XYZ file of C-alpha atoms in Angstrom:
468
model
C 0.000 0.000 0.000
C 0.959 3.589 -0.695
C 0.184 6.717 0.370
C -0.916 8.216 -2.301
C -3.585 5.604 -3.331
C -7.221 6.569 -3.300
C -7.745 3.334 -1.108
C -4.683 4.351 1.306
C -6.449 7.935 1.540
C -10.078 7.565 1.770
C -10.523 4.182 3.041
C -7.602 3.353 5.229
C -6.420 6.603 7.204
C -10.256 7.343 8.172
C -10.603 3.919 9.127
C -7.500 4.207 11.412
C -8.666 7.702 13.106
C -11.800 5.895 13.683
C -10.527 3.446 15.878
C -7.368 5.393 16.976
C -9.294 7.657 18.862
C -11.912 5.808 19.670
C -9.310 4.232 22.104
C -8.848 6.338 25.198
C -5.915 4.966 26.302
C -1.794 4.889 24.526
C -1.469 1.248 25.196
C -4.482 0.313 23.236
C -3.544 3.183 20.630
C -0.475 1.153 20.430
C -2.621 -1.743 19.701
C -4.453 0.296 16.881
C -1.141 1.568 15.266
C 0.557 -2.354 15.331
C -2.103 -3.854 13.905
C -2.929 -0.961 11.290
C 0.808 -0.900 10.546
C 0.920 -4.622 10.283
C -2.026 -4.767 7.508
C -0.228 -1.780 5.824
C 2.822 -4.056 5.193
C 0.854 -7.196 4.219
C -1.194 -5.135 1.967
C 1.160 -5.875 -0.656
C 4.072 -7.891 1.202
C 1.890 -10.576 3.228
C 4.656 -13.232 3.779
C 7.039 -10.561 5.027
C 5.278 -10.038 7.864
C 6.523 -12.970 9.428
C 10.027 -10.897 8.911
C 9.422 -7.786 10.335
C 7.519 -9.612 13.203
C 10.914 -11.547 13.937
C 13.135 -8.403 13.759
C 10.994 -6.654 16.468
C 11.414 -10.024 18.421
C 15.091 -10.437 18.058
C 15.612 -6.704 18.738
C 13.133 -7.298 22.161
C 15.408 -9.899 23.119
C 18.934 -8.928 22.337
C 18.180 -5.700 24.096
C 17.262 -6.761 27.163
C 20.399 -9.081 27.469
C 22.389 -5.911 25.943
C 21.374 -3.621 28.901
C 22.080 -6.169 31.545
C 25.405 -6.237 30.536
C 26.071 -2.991 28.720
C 29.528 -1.693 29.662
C 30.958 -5.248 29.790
C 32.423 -7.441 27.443
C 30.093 -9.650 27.508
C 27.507 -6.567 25.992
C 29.942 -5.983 23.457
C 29.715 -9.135 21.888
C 25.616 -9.444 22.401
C 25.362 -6.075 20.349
C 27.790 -7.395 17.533
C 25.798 -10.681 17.489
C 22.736 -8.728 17.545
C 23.935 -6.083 14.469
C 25.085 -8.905 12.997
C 22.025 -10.510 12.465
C 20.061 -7.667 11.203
C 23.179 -7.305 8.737
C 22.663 -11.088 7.809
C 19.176 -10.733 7.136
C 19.527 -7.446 4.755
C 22.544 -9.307 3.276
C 21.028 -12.459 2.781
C 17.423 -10.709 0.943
C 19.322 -7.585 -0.807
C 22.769 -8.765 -2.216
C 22.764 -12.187 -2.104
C 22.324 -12.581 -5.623
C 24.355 -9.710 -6.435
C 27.375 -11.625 -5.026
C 26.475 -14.831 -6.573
C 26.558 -12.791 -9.580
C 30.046 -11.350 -9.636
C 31.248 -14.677 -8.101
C 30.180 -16.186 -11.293
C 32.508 -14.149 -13.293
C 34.778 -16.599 -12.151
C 35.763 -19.620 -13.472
C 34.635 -22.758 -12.936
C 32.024 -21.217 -10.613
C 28.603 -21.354 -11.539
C 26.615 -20.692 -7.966
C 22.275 -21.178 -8.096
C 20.902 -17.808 -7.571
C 18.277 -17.659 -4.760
C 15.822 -15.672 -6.560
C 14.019 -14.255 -3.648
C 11.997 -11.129 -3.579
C 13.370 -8.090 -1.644
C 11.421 -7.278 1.126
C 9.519 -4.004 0.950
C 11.065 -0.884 2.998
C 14.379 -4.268 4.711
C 16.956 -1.162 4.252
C 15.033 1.038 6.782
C 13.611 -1.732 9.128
C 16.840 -2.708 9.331
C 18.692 -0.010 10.121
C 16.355 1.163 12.715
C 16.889 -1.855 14.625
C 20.747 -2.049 14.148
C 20.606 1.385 15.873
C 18.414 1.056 18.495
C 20.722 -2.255 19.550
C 23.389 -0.034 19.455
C 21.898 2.763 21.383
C 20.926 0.170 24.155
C 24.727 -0.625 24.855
C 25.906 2.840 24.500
C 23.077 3.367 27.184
C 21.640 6.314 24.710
C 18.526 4.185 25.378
C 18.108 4.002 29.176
C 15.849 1.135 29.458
C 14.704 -1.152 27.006
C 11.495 -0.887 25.441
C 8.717 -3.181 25.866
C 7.844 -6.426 22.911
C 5.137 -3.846 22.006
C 7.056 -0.567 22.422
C 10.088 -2.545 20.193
C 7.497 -4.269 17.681
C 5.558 -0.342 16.854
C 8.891 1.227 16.496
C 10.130 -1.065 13.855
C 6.449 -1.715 11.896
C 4.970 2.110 12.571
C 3.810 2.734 9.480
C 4.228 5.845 8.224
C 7.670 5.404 7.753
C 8.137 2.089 7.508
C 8.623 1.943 4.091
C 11.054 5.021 3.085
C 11.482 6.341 5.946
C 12.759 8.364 7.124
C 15.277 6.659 9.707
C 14.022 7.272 13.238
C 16.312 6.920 16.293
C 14.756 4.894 19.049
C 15.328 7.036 21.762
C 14.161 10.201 20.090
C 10.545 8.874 19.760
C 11.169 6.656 23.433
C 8.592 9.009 25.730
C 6.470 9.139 22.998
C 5.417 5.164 23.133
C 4.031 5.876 26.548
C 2.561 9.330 26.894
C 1.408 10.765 23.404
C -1.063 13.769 24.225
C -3.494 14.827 21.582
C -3.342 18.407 20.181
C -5.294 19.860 17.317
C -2.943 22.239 16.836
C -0.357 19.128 15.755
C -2.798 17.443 14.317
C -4.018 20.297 11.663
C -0.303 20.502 11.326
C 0.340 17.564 10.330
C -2.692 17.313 7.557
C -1.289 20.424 6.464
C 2.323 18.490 5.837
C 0.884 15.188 4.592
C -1.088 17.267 1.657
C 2.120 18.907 0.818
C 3.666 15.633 0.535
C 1.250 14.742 -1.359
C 1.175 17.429 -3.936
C 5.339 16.552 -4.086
C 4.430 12.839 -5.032
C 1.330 12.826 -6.816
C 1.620 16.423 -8.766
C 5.621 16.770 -9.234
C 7.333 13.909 -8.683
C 4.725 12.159 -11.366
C 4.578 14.469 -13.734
C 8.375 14.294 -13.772
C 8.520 10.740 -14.091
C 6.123 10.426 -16.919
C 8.716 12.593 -18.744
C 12.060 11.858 -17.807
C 12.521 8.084 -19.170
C 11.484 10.084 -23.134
C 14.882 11.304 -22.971
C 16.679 8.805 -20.573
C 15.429 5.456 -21.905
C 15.294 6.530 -25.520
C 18.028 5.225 -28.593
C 21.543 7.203 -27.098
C 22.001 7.138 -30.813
C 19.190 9.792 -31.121
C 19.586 11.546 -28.363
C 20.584 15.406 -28.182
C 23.224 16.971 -26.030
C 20.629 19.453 -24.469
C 18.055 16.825 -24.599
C 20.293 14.363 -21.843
C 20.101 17.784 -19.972
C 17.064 17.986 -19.659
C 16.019 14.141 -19.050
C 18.721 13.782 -16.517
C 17.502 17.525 -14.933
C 14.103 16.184 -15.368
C 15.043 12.955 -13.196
C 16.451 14.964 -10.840
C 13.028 17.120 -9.750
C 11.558 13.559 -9.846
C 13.569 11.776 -7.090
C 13.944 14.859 -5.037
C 10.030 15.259 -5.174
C 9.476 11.278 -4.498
C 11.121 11.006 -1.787
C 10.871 14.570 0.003
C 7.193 14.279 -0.464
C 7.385 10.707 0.899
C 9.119 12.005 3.943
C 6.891 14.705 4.413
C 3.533 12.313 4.002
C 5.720 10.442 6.857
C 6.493 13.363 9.216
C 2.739 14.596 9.030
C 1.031 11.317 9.282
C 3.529 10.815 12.638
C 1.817 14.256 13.670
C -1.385 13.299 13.458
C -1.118 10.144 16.136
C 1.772 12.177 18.488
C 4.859 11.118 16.819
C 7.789 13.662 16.304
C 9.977 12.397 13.175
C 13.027 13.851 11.871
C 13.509 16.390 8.985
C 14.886 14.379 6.201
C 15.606 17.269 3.619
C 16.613 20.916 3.697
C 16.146 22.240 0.167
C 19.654 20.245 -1.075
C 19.161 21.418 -4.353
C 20.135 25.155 -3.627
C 23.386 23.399 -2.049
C 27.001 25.067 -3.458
C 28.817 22.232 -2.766
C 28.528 17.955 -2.954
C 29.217 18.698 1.091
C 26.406 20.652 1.860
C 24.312 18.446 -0.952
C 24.907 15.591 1.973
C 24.324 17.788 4.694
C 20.826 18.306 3.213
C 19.555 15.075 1.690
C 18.580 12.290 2.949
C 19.826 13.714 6.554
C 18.380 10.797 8.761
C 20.662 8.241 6.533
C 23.943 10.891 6.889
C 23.376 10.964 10.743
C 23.156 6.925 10.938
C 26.299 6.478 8.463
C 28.041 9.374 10.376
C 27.329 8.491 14.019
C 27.420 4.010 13.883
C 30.284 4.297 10.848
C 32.108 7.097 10.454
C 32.898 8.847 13.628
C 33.519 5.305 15.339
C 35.921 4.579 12.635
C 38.181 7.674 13.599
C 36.216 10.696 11.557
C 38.172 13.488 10.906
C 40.556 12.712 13.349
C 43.067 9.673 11.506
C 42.508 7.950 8.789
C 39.964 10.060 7.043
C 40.213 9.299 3.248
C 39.666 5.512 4.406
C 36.463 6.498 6.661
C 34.884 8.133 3.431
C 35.587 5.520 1.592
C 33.984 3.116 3.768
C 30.917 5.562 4.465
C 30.186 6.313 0.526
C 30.736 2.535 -0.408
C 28.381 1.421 2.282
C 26.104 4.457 0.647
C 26.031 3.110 -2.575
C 25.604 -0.262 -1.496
C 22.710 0.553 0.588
C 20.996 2.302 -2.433
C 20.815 -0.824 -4.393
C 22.897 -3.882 -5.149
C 24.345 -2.896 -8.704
C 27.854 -1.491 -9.204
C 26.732 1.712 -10.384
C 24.872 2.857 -6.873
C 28.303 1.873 -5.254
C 30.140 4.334 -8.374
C 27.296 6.719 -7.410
C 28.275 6.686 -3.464
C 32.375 6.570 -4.910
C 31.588 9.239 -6.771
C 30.225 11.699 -4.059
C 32.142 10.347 -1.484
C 35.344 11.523 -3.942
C 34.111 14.977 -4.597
C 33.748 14.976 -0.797
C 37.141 14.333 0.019
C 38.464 16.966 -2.583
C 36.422 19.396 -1.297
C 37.543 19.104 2.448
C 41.189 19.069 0.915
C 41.260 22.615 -0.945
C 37.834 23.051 -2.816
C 35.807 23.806 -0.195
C 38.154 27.056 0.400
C 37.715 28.140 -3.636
C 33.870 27.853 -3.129
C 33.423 29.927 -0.946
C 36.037 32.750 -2.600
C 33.639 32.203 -5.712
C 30.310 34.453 -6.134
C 27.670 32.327 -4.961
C 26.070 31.721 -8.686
C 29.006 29.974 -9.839
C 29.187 27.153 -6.375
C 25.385 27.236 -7.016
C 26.478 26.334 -10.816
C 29.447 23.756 -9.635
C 27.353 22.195 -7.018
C 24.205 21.575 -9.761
C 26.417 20.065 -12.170
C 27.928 17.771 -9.940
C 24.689 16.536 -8.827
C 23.053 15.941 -12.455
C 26.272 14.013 -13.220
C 26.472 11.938 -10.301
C 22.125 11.144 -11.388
C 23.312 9.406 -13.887
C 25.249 7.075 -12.711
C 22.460 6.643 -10.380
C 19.877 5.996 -13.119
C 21.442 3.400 -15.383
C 21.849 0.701 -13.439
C 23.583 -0.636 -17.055
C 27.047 1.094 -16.418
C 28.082 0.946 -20.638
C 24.683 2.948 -21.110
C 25.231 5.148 -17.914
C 28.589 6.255 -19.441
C 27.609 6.367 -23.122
C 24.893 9.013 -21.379
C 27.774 10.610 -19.519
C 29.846 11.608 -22.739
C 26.495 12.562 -24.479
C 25.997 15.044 -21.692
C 29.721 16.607 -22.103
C 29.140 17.045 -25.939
C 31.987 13.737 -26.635
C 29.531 11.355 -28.572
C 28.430 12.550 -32.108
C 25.151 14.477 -31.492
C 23.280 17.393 -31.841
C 23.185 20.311 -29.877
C 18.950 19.913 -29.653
C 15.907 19.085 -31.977
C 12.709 19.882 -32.646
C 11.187 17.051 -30.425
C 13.119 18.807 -27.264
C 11.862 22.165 -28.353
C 8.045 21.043 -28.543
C 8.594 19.414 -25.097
C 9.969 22.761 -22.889
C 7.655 24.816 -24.667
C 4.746 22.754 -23.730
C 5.760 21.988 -20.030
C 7.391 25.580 -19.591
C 5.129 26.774 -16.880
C 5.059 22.907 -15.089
C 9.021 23.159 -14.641
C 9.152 26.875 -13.316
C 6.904 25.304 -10.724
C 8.812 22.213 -10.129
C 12.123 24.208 -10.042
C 11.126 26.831 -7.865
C 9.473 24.258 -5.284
C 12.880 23.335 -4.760
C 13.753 26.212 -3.226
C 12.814 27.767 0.141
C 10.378 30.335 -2.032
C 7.044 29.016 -1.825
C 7.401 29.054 1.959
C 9.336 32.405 2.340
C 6.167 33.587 0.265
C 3.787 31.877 2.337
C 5.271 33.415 5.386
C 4.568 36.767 3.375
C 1.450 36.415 2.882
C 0.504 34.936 6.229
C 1.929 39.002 8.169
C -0.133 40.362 5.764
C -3.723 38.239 6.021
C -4.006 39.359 9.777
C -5.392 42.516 7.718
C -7.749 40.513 5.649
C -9.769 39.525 8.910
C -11.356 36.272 8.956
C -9.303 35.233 5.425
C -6.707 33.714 7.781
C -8.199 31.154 9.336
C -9.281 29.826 5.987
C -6.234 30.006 4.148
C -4.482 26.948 5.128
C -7.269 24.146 5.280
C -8.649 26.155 1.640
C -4.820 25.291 0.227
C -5.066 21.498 2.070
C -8.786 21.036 0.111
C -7.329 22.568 -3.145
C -4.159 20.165 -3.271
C -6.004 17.065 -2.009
C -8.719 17.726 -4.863
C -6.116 17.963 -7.414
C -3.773 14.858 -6.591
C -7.551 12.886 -6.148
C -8.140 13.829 -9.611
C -4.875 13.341 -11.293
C -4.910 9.764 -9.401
C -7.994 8.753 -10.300
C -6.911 9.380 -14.084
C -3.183 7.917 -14.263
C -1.815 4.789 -13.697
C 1.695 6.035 -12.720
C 2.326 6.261 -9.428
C 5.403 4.606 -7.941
C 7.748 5.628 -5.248
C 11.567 5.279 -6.465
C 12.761 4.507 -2.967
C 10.616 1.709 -2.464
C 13.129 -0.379 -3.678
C 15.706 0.602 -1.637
């Protein structure tokens, strides 16, 4: 199930509220959210349950045993028996086959594949348990949650799926004592519809458009034309998965959960650095804080700590070589910037980082997109003008022209604008009298009506990350 399914909004979520606050009391909320959550999963990934219902248990257990003996030994190995699990279990259902693959370059080896499906939303479960384990022996968590407490955190459904990556002990008070506030609530409706809008408006009309230029002959394809496809793909995973997070971060609103920002507007980054600092920030935090900083950081040894943290990136993205190029890739520019390049940006007018940062992001795309590596670099020299083709056509004319006024939009919602203008015009409706008040639930009712429609009459509608 997804959010933005007509079932998922106007059969599901009403039937949750119903019964969510019909129940008076957080422990049988908790009851409502598990088994709602549970369903959710098995909507479309009803073996898998079993899975997820096993992580929560092992988690349960190793924790407890983790806490007793947390500053020992004795803990030490529990939590590395305990990661180690969760990393067989990811391992075993993500890259398995990826290994057997490259292991069958060999010869004489010819290994059976396993052929299993990947588990919906493994990468995040996973994670989320790995840290909480972690947490518990570091004594970040100070005491261990409940089967139930354990079981919610790693089904809860809004962001069970894509996230984004919640820290156990940041949402710990909340499993016991969630108060009810309309003022949270209406705020959260408010950021589920922008979500929403992202997924079903942007991110969509994006992806119905991108794979004309991207998945196309290279033979036939135009030097400003790969531009524009690749810019095109850009808007659509930025849009996909912001708006995911943001359906997640409102729907944890509206039942008394506090989630973590997961993007900050990366695309008006002026460096690959800052890029990181502002996507996918939940991810950073977990590579940085259970990777990178135990490995040494910044303090010894820091080209091999990147190295390790944007391999494990890649990896985690998808197992294909060019996600772990992709994480290589950044995790190179990375480096180079905290050598010397860092100190040019900034000397620079801010257009031309703005410029340097963009074009380092639509390249690294790319390699992100073409999970074929021959095609992804065939792409790459179209882009830089080194294959024979033309500078444009008439095809890529026809197509700007007639979506002019949809990417304006699309670009400009990837800035801070549309709020800094919302935050306008909000000082100036106290003037406007009783205009206010309507404003906000008048915007939710216009964007609601318009994804409902544009649902109800497309059949494209998948989330990118979902596979990750």
């Amino acid at each position: 199930m997804v959010f933005s399914s007509l079932f998922f909004l106007y059969v599901f979520l009403p039937l949750l509220f119903l019964f969510y606050f019909l129940s008076k009391r957080t422990s049988y909320r908790n009851g409502v959210l598990i088994v709602a959550s549970l369903l959710f999963y098995a909507w479309g990934e009803p073996i898998w349950v079993t899975l997820l219902l096993l992580c929560g248990l092992n988690g349960y257990w190793f924790a407890h045993y983790i806490h007793r003996h947390k500053g020992t030994r004795t803990g030490m190995w529990l939590t590395a028996a305990a990661v180690s699990v969760n990393l067989v279990i990811l391992g075993f259902f993500k890259y398995a086959d990826f290994f057997i693959a490259n292991l069958n370059l060999l010869p004489r080896v010819d290994l059976p594949y396993t052929e299993v499906a990947l588990p919906i939303g493994i990468s995040f479960f996973t994670f989320q348990m790995m840290s909480y384990l972690v947490d518990v022996y570091r004594g970040d968590v100070k005491r261990p949650g409940t089967f139930t407490h354990v079981l919610l955190y790693v089904s809860l459904f809004p962001q069970l799926i894509a996230g984004p990556i919640v820290r156990y002990k940041d949402i710990e008070h909340e499993f016991q004592d969630r108060r009810f506030s309309w003022t949270s609530f209406s705020s959260g409706i408010t950021r589920f519809v922008i979500g929403l809008g992202k997924k079903v408006i942007l991110a969509n009309g994006c992806g119905e458009l991108a794979p004309l230029f991207l998945d196309n002959q290279l033979s036939e394809a135009t030097v400003l034309g790969a531009w524009f496809g690749i810019l095109l793909f850009a808007l659509q995973i930025y849009f996909d998965f912001s708006g995911y997070s943001d359906m997640a971060i409102g729907l944890g609103k509206m039942v008394g959960f506090t989630y973590p920002e997961n993007f900050n507007y990366p695309y008006i980054s002026r460096s690959a650095t800052e890029f990181w600092r502002r996507w996918n920030m939940s991810l950073g935090s977990f590579f940085r804080d259970y990777v990178y900083i135990p490995l040494g950081g910044n303090r010894r040894w820091q080209a091999r700590n990147l190295l390790v943290v944007w391999f494990l990136t890649g990896l985690w993205h998808g197992a294909s070589w060019n996600f772990i190029f992709w994480g290589l890739y950044f995790g190179f520019l990375i480096y180079i910037e905290k050598l010397f390049l860092l100190r040019l940006l900034r000397q620079l007018p801010v257009f031309l980082s703005h410029i340097y940062a963009t074009v380092a992001m639509l390249l690294g795309w790319v390699f992100f997109y073409f999970t074929d590596m021959s095609s992804g670099i065939r792409f790459f020299k179209t882009l830089l003008g080194l294959e024979k083709a033309k500078l444009y056509n008439l095809e890529l004319q026809i197509y700007v022209m007639d979506h002019l006024f949809f990417l304006i939009v699309a670009v400009v919602a990837c800035t801070p604008l549309p709020k800094q203008l919302a935050a306008a015009l909000s000082a100036r409706l106290p003037a406007m009298g009783r205009l206010r008040p309507l404003s906000v639930p008048l915007f939710n009712a216009t964007v609601l009506f318009i994804s409902t429609t544009m649902l109800v009459g497309s059949t494209y509608n998948p989330f990118l990350y979902f596979r990750f």
